[in-house]
Coordinates of C-alpha atoms and ligand atoms in Angstrom, one line a residue:
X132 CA 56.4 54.3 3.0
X133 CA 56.1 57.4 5.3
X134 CA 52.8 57.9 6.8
X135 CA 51.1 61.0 6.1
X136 CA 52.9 61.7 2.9
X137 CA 50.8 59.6 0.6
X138 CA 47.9 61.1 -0.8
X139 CA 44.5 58.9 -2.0
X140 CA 41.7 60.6 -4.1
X141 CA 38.7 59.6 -3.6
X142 CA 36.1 59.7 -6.4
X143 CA 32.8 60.4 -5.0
X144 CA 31.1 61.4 -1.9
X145 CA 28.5 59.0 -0.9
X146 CA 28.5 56.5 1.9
X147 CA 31.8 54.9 0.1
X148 CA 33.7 57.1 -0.7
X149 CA 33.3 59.0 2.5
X150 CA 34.1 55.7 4.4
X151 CA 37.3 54.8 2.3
X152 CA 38.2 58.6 3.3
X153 CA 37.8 58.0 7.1
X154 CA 39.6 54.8 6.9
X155 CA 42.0 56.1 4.7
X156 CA 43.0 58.8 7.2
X157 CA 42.7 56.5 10.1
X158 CA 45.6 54.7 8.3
X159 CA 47.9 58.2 8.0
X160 CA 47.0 58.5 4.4
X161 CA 46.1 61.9 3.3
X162 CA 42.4 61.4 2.0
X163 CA 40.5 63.9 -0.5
X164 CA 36.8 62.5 -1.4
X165 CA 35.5 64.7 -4.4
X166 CA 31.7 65.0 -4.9
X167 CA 30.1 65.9 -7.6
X168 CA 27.0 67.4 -6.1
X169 CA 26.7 70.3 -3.5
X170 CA 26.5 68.1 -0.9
X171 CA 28.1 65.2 0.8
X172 CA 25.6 61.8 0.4
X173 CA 24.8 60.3 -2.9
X174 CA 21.7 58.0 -2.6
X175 CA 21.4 58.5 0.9
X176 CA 19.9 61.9 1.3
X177 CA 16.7 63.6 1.8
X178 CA 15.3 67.1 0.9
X179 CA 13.8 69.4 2.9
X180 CA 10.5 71.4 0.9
X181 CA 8.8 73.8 3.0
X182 CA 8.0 72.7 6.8
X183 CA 8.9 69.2 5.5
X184 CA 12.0 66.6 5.0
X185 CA 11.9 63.8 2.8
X186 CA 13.7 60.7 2.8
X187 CA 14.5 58.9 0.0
X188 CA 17.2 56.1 1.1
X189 CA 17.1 54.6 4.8
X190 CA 14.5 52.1 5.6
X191 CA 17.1 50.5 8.1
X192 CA 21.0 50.1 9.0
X193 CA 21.8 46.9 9.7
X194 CA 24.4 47.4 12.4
X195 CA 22.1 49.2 14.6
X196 CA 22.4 46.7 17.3
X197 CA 25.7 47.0 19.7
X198 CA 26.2 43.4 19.6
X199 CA 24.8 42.8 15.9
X200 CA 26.6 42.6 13.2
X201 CA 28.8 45.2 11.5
X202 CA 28.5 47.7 14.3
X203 CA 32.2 47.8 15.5
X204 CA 32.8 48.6 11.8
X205 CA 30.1 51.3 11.8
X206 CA 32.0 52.2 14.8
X207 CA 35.4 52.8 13.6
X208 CA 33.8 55.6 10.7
X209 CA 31.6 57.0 13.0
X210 CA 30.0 57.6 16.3
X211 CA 26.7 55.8 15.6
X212 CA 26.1 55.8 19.8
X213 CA 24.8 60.0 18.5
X214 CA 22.2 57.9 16.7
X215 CA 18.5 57.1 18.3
X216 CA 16.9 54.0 16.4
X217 CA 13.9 53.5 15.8
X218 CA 12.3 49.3 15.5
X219 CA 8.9 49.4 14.3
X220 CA 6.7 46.7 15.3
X221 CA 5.5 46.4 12.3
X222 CA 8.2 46.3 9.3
X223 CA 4.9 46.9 6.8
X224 CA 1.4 46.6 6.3
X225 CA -0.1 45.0 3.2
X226 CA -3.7 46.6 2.4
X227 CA -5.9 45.7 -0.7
X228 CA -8.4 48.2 -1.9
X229 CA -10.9 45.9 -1.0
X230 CA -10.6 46.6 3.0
X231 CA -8.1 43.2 3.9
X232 CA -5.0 43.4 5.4
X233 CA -1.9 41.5 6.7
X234 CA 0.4 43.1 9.5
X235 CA 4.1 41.7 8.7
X236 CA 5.8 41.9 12.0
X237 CA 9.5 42.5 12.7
X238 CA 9.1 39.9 15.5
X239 CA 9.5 36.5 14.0
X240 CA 7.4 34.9 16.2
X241 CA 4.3 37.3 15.5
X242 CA 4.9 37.4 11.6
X243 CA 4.4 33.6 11.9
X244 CA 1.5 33.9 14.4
X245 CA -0.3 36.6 11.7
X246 CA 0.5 34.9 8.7
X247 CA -1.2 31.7 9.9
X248 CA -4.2 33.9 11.2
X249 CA -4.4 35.1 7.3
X250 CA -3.2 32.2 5.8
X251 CA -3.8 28.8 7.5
X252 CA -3.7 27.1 4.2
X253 CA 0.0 27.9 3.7
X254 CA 0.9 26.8 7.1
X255 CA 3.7 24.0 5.5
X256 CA 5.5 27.1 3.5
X257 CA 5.0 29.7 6.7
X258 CA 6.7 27.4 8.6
X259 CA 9.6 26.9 6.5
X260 CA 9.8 30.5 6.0
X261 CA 9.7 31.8 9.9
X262 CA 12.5 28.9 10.5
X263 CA 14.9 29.6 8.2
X264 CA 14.4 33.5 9.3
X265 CA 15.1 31.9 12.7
X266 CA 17.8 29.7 11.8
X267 CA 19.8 33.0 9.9
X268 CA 18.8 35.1 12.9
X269 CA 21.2 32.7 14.6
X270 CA 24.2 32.8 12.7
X271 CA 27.5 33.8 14.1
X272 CA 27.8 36.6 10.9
X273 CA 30.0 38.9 13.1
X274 CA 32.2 36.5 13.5
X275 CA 32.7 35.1 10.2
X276 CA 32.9 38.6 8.7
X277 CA 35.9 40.1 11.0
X278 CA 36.4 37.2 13.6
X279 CA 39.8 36.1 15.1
X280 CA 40.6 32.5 13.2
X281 CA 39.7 30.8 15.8
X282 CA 36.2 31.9 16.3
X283 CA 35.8 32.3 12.1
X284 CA 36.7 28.7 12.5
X285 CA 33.9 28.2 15.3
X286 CA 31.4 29.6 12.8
X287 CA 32.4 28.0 10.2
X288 CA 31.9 24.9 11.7
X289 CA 28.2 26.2 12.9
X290 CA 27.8 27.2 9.5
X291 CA 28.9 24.3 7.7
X292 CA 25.0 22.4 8.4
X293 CA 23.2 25.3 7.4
X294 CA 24.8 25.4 3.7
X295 CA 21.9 23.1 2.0
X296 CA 19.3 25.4 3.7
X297 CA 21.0 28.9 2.5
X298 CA 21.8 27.5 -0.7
X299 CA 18.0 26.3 -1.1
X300 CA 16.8 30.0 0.0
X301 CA 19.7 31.9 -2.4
X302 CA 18.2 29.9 -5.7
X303 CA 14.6 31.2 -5.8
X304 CA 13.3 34.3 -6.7
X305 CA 11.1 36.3 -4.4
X306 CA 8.5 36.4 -7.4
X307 CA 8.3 32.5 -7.9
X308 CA 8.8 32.2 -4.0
X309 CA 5.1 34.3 -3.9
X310 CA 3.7 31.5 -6.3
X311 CA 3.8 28.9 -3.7
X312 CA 1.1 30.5 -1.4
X313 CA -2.2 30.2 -1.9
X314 CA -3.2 33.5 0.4
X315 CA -3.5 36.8 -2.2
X316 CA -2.1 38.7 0.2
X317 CA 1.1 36.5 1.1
X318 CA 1.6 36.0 -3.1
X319 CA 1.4 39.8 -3.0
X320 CA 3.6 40.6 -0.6
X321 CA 6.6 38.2 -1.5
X322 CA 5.6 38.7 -5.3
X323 CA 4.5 42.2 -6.1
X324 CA 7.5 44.4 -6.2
X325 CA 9.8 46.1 -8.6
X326 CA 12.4 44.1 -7.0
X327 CA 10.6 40.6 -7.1
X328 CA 13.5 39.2 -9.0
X329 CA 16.0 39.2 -6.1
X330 CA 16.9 36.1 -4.5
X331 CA 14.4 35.3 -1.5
X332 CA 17.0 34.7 0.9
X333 CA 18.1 38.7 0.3
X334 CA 14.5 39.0 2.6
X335 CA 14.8 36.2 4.6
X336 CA 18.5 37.9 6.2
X337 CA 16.0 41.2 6.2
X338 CA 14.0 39.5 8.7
X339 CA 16.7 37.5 10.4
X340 CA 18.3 41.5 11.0
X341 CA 14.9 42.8 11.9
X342 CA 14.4 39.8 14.4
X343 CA 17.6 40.5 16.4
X344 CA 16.7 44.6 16.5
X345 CA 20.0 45.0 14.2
X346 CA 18.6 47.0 11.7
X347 CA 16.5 50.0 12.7
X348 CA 16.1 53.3 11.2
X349 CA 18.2 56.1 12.6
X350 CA 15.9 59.2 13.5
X351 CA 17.4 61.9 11.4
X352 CA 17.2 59.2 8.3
X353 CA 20.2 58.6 6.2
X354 CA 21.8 62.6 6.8
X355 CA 21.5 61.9 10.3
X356 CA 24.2 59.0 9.8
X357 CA 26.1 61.0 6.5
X358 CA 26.8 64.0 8.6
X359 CA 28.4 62.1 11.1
X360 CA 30.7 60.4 9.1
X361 CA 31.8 63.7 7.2
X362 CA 32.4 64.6 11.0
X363 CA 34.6 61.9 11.5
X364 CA 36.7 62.6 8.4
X365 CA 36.7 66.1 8.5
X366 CA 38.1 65.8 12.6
X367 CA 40.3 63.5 11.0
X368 CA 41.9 65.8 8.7
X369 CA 40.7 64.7 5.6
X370 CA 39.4 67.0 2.8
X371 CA 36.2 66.3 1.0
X372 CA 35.2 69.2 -1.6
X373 CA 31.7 69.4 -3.1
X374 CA 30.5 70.6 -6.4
X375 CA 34.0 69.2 -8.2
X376 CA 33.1 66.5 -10.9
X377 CA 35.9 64.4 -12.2
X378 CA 35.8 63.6 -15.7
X379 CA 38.7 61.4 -16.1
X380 CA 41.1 59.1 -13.9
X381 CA 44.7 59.8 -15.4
X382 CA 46.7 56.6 -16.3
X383 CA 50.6 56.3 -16.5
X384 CA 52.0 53.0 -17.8
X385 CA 48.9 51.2 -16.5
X386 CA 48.8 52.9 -13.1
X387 CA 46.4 55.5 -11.8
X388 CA 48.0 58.5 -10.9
X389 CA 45.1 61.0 -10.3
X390 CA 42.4 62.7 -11.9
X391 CA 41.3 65.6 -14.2
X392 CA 38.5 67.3 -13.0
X393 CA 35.8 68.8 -15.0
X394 CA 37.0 72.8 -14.0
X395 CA 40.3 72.1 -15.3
X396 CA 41.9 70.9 -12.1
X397 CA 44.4 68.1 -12.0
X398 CA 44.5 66.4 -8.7
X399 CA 47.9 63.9 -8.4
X400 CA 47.6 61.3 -6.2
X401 CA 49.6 57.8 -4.6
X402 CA 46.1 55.7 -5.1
X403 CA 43.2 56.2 -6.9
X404 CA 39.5 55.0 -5.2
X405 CA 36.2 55.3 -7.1
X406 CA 33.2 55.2 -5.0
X407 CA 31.3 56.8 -8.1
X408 CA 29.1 55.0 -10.3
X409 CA 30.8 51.6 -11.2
X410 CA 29.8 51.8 -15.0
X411 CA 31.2 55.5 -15.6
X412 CA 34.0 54.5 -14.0
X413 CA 34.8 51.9 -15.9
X414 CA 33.2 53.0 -19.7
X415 CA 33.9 57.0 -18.7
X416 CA 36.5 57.6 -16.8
X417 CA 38.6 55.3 -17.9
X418 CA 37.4 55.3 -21.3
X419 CA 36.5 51.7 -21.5
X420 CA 40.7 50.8 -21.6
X421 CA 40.6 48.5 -18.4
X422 CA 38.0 46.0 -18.8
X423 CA 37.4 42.3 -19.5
X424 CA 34.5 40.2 -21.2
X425 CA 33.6 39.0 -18.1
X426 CA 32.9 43.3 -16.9
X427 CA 31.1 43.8 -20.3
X428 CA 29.1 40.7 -19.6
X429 CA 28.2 41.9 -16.2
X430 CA 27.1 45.6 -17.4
X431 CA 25.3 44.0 -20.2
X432 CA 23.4 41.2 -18.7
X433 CA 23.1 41.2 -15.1
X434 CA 19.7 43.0 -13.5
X435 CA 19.9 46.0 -11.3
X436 CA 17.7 47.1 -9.1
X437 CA 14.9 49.9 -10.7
X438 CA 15.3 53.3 -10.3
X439 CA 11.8 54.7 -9.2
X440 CA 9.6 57.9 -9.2
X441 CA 9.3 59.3 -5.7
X442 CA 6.2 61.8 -4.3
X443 CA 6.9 63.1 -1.3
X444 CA 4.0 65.3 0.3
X445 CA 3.7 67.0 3.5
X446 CA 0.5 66.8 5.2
X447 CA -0.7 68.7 8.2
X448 CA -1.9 65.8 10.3
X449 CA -1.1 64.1 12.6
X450 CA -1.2 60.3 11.4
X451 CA 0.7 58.1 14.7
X452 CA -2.3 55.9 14.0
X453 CA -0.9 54.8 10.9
X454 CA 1.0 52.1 9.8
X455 CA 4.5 53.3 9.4
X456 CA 5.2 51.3 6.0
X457 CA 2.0 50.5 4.0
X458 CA 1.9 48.4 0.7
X459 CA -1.6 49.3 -0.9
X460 CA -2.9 46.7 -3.4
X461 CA -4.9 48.4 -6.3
X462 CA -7.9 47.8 -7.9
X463 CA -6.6 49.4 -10.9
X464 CA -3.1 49.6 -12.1
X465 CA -1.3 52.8 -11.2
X466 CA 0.7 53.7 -14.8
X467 CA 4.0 55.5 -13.7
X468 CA 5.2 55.2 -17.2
X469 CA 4.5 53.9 -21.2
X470 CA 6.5 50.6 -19.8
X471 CA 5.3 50.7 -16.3
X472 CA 2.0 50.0 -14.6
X473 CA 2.1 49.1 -11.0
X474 CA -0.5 46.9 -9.1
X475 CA 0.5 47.8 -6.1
X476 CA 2.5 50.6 -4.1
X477 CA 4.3 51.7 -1.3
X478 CA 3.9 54.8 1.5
X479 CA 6.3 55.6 3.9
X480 CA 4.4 57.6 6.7
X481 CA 7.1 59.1 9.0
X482 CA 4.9 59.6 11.6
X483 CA 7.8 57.6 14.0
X484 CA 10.3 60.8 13.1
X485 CA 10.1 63.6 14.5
X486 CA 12.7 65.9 12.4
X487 CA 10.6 65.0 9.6
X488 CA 8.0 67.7 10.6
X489 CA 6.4 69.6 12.8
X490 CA 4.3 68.5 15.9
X491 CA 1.0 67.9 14.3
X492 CA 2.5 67.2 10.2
X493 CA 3.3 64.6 8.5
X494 CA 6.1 63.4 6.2
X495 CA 5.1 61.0 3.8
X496 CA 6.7 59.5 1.1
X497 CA 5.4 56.6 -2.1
X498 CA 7.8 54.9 -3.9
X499 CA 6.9 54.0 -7.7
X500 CA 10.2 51.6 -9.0
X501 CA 10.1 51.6 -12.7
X502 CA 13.2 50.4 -14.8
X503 CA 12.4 53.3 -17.7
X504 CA 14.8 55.3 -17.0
X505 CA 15.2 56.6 -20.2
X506 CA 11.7 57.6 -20.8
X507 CA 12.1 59.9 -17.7
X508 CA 15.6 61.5 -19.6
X509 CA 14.0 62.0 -22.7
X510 CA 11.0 63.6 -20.9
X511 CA 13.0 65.9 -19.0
X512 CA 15.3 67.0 -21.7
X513 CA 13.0 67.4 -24.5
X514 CA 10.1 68.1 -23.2
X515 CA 10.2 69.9 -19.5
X516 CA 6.5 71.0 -19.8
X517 CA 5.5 67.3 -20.3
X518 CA 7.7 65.9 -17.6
X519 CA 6.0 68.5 -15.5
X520 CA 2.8 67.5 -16.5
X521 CA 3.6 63.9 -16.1
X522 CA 5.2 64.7 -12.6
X523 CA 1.4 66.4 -11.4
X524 CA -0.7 63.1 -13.1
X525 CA 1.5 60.9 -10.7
X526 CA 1.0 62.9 -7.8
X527 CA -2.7 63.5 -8.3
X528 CA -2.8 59.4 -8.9
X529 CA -0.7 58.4 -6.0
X530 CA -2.6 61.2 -3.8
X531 CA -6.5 59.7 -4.8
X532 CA -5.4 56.1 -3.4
X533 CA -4.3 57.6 -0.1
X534 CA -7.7 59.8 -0.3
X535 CA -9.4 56.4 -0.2
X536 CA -8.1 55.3 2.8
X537 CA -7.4 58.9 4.6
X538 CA -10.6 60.7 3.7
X539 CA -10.2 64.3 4.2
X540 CA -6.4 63.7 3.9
X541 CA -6.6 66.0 0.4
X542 CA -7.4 69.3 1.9
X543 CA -4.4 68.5 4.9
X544 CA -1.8 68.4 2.1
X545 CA 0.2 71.4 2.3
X546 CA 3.6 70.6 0.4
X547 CA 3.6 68.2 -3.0
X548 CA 7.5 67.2 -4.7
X549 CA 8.0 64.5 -7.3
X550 CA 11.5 63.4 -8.8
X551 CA 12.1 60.9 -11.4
X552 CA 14.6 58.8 -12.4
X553 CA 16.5 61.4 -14.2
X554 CA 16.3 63.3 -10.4
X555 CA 18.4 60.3 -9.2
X556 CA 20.8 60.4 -12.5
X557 CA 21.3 63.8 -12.5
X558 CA 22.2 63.7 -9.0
X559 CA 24.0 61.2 -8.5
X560 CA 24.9 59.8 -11.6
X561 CA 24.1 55.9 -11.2
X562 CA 24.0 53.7 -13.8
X563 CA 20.0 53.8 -15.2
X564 CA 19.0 55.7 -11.7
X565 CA 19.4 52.3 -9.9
X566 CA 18.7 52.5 -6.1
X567 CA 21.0 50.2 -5.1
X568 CA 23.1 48.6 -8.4
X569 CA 23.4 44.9 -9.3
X570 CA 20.4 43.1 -8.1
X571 CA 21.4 40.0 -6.1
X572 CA 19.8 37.7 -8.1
X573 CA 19.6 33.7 -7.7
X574 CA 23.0 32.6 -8.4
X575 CA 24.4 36.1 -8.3
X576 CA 24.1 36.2 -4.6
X577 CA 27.5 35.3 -3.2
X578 CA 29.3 36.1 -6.4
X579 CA 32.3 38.5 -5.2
X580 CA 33.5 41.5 -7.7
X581 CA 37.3 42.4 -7.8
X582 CA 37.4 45.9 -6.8
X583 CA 40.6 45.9 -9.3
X584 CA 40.3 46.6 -12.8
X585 CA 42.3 43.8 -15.6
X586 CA 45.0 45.3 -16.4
X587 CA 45.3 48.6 -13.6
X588 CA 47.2 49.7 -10.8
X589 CA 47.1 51.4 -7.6
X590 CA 42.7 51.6 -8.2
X591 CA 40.1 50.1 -5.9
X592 CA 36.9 50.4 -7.0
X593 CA 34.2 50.4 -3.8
X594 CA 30.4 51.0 -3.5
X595 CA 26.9 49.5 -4.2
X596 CA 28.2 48.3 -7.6
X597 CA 31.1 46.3 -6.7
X598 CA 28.8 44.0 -4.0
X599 CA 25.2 42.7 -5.1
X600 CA 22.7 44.3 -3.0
X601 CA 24.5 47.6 -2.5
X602 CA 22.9 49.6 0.6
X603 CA 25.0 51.0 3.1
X604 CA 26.9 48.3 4.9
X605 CA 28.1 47.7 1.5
X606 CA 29.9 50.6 0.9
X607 CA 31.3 50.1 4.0
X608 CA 32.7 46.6 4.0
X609 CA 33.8 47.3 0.3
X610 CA 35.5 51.0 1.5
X611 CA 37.3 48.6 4.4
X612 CA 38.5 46.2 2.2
X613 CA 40.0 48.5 -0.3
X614 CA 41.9 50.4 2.0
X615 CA 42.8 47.3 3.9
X616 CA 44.5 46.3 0.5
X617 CA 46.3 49.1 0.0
X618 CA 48.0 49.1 3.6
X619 CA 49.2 45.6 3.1
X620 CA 50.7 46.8 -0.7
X621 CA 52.2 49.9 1.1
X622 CA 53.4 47.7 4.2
X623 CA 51.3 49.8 6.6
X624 CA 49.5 48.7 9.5
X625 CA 45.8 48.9 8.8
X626 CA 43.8 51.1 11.9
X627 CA 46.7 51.0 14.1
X628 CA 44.8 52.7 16.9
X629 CA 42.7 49.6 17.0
X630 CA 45.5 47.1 16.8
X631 CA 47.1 48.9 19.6
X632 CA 44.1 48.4 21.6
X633 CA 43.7 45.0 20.8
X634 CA 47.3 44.7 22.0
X635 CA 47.1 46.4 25.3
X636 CA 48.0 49.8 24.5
X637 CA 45.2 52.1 24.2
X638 CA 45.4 54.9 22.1
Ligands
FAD187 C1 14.7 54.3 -2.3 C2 16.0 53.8 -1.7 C3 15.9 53.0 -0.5 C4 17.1 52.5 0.1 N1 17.0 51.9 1.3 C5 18.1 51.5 1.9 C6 18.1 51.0 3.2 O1 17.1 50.9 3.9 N2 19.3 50.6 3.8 C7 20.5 50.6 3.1 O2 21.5 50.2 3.7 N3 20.5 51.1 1.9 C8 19.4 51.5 1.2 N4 19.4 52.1 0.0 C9 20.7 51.9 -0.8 C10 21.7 52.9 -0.5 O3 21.2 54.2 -0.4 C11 22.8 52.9 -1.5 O4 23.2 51.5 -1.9 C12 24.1 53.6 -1.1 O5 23.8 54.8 -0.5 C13 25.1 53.7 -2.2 O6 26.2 54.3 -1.8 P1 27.5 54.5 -2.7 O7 28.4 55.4 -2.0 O8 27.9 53.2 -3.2 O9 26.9 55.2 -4.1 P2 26.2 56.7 -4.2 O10 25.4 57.0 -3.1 O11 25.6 56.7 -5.6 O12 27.5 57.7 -4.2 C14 28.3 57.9 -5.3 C15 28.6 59.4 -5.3 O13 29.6 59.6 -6.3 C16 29.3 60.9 -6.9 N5 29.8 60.9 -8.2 C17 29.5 60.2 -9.3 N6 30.2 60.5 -10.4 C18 31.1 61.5 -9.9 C19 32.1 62.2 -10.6 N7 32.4 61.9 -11.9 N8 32.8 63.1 -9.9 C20 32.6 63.3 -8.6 N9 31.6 62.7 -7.9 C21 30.9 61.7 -8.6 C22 27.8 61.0 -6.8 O14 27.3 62.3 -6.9 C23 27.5 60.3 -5.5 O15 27.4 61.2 -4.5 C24 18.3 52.6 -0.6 C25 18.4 53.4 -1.8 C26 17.3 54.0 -2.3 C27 17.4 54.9 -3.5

């Protein structure tokens, strides 16, 4: 094949499809990413109202770490040394209306030394919990992941003893997991959360990260990281257009050979890469023709994670004081929705960033999960007043618990924005306005998806719904891998600069 000639489309401009287009380029491929929305981003994004920017993606990157895992692949999309990080002490801070509260530290060693402080009576179940954290934190990941053979073989080896204890972790719920503590607080916090039917070990490799300072949150949140990876491609020659929505991959003899877009445009191309929403892609674009039972079964059965309602309000104080990341248990059920009452939620206060808002102001942010979806469409389209309306109870709701514990914080506010899951749909287009796709339930965990389609050439498939647990690293490792496949198809060398380097010849 001659380098530079072949050209691969990219569907979608998230943190996919913006990787596969920086790798792709890397490899001499000519890359176009087309994004839907006016910008660059998908899920990872903020929005800036007023004085104010609001997050609605990164709580942390794992990778932060130079020697943790996944940052030489960060690395080779973008230059995440332009990055400051930011490790709280304190990942959050479970409060009940009632006045208690629990500090859940980043540091092993202190999580265990508070959660015994709160909870003596669940020292047996602590224990287990803070080793096994331990144990993971330990874990030669980098090297199984990318590692020469011989050291993938070293960890393997290490790994081999731990099996039993992982696979013990990976087959319990975080909801059942809170049913083995006695302490109302420690039930709450493993328990009480619209994603309490993800496997428990999904928290204990949180913690295992957290532990090792290998996943902090990047000051700037998740633009801060997107902008410099549109950097990267875009110095790398690559093309990424905004505002283009494809509306159908084009198939010749069971190979993909481009797309139509929705202005009119056809766009031909050697390979054909969707980093957009995994069920469109497969039911929409392709018009359900490249599919098994065992996709159908997936889409139909597996859980996802919710989508959620999001207020964001900007408050002239200044709250350093704060917790950072505060779980509030309510007296009273907070209703987001006909299907969805909460009994506790979340705050982000992004008092710890400082491009968030001015000296003096806040940024804060309270996540609401709900899996109605549909309610939230149906609002929007048929009744805007009502959605509106709906929108202002929430915000008035979520702003009287924070009164409770802020007093005086109501008159500070200055800036009030709510979107819904239909905010996330329309924007992004994922499957029910899920935050992260399928939910890496127990037994789900380490099942791997084909990022082929039965049946299809010359299309990868990459993203948060090809991997259980989406987030970002995911659309990285998956963007990697795809473009790694198509190299060794096409008989080209994958990131020559680096082999060269590995080799002795720098680039
Ligand atoms: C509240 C919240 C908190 C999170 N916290 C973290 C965290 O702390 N750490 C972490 O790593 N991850 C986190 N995540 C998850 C992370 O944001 C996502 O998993 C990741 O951004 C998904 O990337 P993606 O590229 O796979 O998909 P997306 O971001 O959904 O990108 C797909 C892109 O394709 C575009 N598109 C769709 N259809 C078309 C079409 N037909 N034509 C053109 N373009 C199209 C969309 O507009 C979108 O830009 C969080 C997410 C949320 C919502």
């Amino acid at each position: 094949m001659m380098l530079g000639s072949s050209k691969i489309v990219v569907i979608g401009g998230g943190i996919a499809g913006l990787c596969a287009g920086v790798y792709a380029q890397t490899c001499g491929y000519q890359a176009e990413v087309l994004e839907q929305h006016t910008t660059a981003g998908g899920l990872a994004t903020s929005w800036k109202r007023g004085d104010y920017r609001f997050e609605t993606c990164i709580h942390w990157l794992v990778g932060s770490s130079r020697e943790g895992l996944l940052n030489a692949q960060w690395r080779e999309v973008f230059d995440i040394d332009r990055l400051t990080f930011h490790y709280a002490e304190e990942y959050q801070r479970v409060e009940s209306d009632g006045g208690r509260s629990l500090r859940v530290y980043s540091n092993v060693d202190r999580m265990e030394a508070e959660f015994m402080r709160e909870a003596p009576g669940d020292a047996d179940e602590i224990k287990a919990f803070t080793a096994a954290i331990r144990v993971l934190a330990d874990l030669p990941m980098q090297d199984l992941i990318n590692g020469s053979w011989r050291r993938r073989a070293w960890a393997m080896l290490r790994l081999a003893p731990r099996l039993p204890l992982l696979q013990h972790w990976a087959a319990m719920s975080a909801a059942n997991y809170g049913k083995c503590f006695k302490s109302d607080l420690l039930r709450r916090f493993f328990g009480d959360s619209g994603t309490a039917e993800m496997s428990v070990i999904a928290l204990v490799f949180m913690f295992a990260w957290m532990n090792r300072s290998n996943a902090g949150y990047p000051i700037g949140g998740s633009k801060a990281i997107i902008d410099l990876v549109v950097e990267r491609f875009r110095a790398s020659g690559g093309t990424l257009r905004t505002d283009v929505k494809v509306e159908k991959i084009i198939v010749e003899n069971d190979v993909a050979t481009g797309v139509h877009l929705a202005n009119g445009e056809t766009i031909v191309a050697d390979w054909v890469i969707s980093a957009a929403d995994g069920h469109a892609a497969i039911y929409d674009l392709l018009g359900g023709e490249y599919k098994s039972d065992s996709v159908d079964r997936l889409y139909a059965e597996q859980p996802v994670f919710p989508s959620y309602v999001q207020v964001s309000l900007g408050v002239a104080q200044d709250l350093s004081k704060e917790p950072g990341h505060l779980a509030h248990i309510l007296g009273e059920p907070l209703q987001v929705d006909p299907q969805t009452a909460l009994t506790t939620v979340t705050f982000r206060i992004f008092h710890y960033d400082p491009t968030f808002a001015p000296p003096g102001k806040t940024a804060i942010t309270c996540f609401l999960p709900t899996f109605n979806f549909a309610y939230w469409v149906a609002l929007q389209r048929n009744d805007p007043a009502r959605y509106e309306a709906e929108k202002s109870r929430i915000a008035d709701a979520v702003v009287a618990v924070l009164v409770r514990r802020l007093p005086g914080l109501r008159e500070r506010i200055e800036t009030v924005d709510v979107s819904t899951p239909a905010t996330v749909i329309r924007f992004t287009g994922n499957w029910k306005g899920s935050m992260e796709g399928f939910l890496p339930t127990p037994g789900s965990l380490f099942a791997s998806r084909r990022q082929t389609l039965p049946g299809l050439g010359r299309l990868l498939r990459v993203g948060q719904w090809v991997s259980p647990g989406g987030g970002l690293p995911t659309g990285l490792m998956t963007a990697r891998a795809a473009i790694q496949s198509i190299c060794r198809q096409d008989g080209v060398p994958f990131l020559p600069q680096a082999t060269a380097r590995t080799n002795g010849h720098a680039a």
